[in-house]
Short mmCIF file of C-alpha atoms in Angstrom, two decimals:
data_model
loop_
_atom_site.label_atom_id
_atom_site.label_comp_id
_atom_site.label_asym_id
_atom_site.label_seq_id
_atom_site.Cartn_x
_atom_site.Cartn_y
_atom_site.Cartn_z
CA UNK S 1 24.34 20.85 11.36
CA UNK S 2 21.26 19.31 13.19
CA UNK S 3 17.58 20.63 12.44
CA UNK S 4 17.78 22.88 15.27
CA UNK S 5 20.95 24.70 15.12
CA UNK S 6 19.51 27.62 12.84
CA UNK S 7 17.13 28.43 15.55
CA UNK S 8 17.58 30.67 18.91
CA UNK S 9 14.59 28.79 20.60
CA UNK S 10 13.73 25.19 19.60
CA UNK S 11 10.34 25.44 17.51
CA UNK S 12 10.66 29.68 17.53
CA UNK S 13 11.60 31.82 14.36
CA UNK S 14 13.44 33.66 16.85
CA UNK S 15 13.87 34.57 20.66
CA UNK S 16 10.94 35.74 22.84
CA UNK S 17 10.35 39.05 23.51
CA UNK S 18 10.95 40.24 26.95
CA UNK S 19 7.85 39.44 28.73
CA UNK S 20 6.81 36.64 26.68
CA UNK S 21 7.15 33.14 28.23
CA UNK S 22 6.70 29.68 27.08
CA UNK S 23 3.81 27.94 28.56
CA UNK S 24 3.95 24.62 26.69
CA UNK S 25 6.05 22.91 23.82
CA UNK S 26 5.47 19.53 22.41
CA UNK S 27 5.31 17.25 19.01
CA UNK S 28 2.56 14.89 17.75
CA UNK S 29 2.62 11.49 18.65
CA UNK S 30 3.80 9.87 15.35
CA UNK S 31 1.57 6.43 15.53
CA UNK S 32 -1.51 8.47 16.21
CA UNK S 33 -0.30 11.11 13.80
CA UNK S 34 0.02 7.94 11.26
CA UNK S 35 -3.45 6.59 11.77
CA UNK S 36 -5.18 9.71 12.00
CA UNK S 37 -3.46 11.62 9.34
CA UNK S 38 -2.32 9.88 6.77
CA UNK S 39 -4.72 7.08 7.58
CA UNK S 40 -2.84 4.60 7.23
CA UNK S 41 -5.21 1.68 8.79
CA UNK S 42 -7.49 2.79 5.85
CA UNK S 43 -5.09 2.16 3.15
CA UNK S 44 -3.76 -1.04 4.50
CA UNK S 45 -8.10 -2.36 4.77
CA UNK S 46 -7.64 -1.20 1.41
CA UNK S 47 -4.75 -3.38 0.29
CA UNK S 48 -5.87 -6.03 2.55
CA UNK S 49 -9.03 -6.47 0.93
CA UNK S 50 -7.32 -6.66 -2.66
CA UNK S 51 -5.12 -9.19 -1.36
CA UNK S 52 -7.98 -11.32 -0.64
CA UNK S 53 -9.55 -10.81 -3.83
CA UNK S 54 -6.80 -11.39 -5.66
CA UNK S 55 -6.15 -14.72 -4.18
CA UNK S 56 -9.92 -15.58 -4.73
CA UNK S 57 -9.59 -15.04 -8.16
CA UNK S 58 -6.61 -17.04 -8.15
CA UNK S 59 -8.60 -19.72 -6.22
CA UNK S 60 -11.24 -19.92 -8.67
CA UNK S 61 -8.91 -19.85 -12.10
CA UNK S 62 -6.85 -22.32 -10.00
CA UNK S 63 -3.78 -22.43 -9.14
CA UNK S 64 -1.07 -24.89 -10.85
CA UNK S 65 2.02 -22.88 -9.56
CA UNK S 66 3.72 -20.10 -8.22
CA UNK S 67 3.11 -17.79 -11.21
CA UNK S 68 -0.57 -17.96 -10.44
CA UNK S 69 -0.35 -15.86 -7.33
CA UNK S 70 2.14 -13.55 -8.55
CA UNK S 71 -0.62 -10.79 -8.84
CA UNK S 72 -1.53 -12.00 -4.69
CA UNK S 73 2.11 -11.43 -3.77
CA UNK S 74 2.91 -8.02 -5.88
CA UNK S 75 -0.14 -6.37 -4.06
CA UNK S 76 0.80 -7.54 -0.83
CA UNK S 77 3.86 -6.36 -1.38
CA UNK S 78 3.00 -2.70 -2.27
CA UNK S 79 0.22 -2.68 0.86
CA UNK S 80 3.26 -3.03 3.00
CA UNK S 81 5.24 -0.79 1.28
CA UNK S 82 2.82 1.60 1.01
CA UNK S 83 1.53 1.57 5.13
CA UNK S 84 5.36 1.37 5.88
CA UNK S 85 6.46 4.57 3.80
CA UNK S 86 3.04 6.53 5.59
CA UNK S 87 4.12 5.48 8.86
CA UNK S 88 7.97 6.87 7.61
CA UNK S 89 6.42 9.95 6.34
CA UNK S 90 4.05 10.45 9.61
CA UNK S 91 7.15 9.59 12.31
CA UNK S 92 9.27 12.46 10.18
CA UNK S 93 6.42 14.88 10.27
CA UNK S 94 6.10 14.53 14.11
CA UNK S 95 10.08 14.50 14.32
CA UNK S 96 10.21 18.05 12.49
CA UNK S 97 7.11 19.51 14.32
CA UNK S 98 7.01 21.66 17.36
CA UNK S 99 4.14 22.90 18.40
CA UNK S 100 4.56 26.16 21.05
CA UNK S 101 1.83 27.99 23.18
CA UNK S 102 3.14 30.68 25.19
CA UNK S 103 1.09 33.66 26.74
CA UNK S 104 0.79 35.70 23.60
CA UNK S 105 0.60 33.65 20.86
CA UNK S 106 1.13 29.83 18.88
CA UNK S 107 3.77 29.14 16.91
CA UNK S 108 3.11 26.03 14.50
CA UNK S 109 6.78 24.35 13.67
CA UNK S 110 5.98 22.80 11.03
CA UNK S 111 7.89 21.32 7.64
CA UNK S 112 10.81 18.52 7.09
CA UNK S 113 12.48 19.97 4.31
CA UNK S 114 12.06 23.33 4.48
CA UNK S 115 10.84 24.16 8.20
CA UNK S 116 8.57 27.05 8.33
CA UNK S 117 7.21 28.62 11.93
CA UNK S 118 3.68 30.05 11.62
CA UNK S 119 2.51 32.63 14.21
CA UNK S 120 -0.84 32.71 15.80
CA UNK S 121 -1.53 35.45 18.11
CA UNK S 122 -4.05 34.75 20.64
CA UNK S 123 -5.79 37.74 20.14
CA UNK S 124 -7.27 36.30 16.32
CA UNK S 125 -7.98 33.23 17.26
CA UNK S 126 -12.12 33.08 17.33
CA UNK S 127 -12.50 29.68 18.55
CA UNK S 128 -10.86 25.69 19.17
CA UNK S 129 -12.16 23.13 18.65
CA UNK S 130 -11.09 19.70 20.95
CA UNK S 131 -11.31 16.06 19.38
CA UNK S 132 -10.27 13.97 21.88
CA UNK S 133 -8.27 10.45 20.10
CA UNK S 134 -6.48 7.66 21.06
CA UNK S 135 -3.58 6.93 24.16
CA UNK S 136 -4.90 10.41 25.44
CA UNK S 137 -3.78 12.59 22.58
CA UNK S 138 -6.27 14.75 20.69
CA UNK S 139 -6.06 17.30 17.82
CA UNK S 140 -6.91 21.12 18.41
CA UNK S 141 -8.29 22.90 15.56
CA UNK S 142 -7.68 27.06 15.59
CA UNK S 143 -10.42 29.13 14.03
CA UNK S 144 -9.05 32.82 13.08
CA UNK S 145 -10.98 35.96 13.21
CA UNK S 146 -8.30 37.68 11.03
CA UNK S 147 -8.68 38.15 7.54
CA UNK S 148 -5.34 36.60 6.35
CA UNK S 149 -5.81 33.38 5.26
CA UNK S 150 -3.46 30.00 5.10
CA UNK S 151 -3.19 28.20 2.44
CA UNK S 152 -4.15 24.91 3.04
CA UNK S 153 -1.49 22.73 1.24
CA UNK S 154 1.01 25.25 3.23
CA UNK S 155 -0.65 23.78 6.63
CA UNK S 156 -1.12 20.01 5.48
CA UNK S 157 -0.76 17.61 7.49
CA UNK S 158 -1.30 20.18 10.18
CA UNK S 159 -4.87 21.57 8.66
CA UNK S 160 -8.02 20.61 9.89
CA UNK S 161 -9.68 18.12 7.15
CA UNK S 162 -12.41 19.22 4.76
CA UNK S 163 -11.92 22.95 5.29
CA UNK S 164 -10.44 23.95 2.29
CA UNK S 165 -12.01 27.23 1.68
CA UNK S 166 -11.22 29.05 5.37
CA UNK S 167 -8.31 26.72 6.11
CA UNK S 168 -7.68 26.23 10.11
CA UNK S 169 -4.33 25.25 11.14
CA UNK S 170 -4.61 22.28 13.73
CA UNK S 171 -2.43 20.77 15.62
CA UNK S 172 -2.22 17.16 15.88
CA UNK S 173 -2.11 13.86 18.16
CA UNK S 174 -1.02 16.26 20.66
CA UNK S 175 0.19 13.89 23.58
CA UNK S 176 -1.73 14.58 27.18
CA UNK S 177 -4.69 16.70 25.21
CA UNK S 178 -6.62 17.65 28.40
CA UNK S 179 -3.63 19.31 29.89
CA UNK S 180 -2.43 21.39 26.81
CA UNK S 181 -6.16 22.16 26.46
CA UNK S 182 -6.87 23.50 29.36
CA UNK S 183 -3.38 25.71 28.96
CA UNK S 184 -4.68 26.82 26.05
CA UNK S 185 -7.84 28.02 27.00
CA UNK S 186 -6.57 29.87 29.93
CA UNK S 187 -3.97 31.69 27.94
CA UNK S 188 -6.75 32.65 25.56
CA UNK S 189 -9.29 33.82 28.11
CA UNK S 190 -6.30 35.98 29.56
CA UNK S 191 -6.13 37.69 25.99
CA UNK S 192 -9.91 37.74 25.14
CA UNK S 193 -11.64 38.05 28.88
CA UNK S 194 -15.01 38.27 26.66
CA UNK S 195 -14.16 34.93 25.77
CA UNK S 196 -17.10 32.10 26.06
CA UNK S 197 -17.07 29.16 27.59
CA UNK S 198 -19.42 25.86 26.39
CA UNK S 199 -20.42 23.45 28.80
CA UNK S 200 -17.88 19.90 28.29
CA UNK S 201 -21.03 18.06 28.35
CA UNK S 202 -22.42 19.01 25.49
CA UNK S 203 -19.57 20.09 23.48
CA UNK S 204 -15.91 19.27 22.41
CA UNK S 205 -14.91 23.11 22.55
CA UNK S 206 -11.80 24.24 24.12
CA UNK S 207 -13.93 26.65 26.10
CA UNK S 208 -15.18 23.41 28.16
CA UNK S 209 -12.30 22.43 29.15
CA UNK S 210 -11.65 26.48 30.36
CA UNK S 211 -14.35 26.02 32.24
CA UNK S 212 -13.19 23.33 34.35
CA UNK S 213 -10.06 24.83 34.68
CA UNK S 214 -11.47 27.74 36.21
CA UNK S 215 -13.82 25.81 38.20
CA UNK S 216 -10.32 24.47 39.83
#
């Protein structure tokens, strides 16, 4: 059975009601996804830089064989493990995830052992948030007005950092962000017409990128 085979609609708990349509489906970009999420050019500046410590210190005991820069090659060897199971775990994470706007709501496919769809209607969602990243992707964070919370180890990876006590799903290194942001705001603005819109000059808000598309 493939990942998929349990499910009517690719990245949907179920099929669409009648009069619902499908606007825009895609998956994080699992390099970006790897860098920005699980940070993994952090933890290999990490590893590098007790590499070269370690072989200083080996340096300046010196070095009379092989033995001596046992302790250089064992952390070497787990920097390179380590950076190579991240970028493992963030290229599963983006194969497993399917992220789904349509004109009522997003669904968040998220989960590689035990795939879980979370539902946003359009109508809760107070406000987004654009960061704009690398090879034209970007991350989108969602802001609820509803009082049901997430929990934020349910979200993780697909959280936005820091905000542990109001979690806020995101959705990440999400490949051509200007286009899937501007869908997005247009689908909201259908659903909240009170919605506002912030000038793309001075802000990163989805509502900028609204604006231009209405400007269009």
């Amino acid at each position: 059975m493939t990942e998929y085979e349990s499910e009517p609609v690719p990245g949907l708990p179920g099929r669409l009601p009648k009069g619902e349509t499908i606007i825009w489906q895609g998956s994080p970009n699992w390099r970006v996804l790897a860098r920005t999420a699980f940070h993994t050019r952090v933890v290999a500046a990490y590893f590098a830089a007790l590499t070269v410590f370690a072989a200083g210190n080996a340096a300046w005991h010196g070095v009379s064989g092989a033995a001596d820069l046992s302790g250089v090659a064992i952390t070497l060897a787990a920097g390179v493990i380590g950076v190579a199971l991240l970028h493992l775990l963030a290229w599963a994470t983006a194969r497993s995830t399917i992220y789904t706007l349509t004109d009522r709501r997003i669904v968040l496919r998220i989960g590689i052992a035990l795939p879980k769809c979370i539902n946003l209607p359009l109508g809760i969602i107070g406000n987004v948030d654009l960061r704009q990243r690398m090879a034209g992707t970007g991350d989108l964070a969602i802001k609820l007005n509803s009082e049901q919370r997430l929990g934020y180890v349910a979200l993780w990876p697909h959280a936005r950092p820091w905000h542990y006590s109001e979690p806020q799903p995101m959705m990440r290194a999400v490949p051509d962000i200007s286009t899937v942001a501007t869908l997005l705001a247009r689908a909201c603005m259908s659903i909240q017409t009170n919605g506002r819109v912030v000038p793309i000059e001075t802000a990163t808000r989805l509502g900028a990128v609204a604006e231009q598309a209405v400007a269009a």
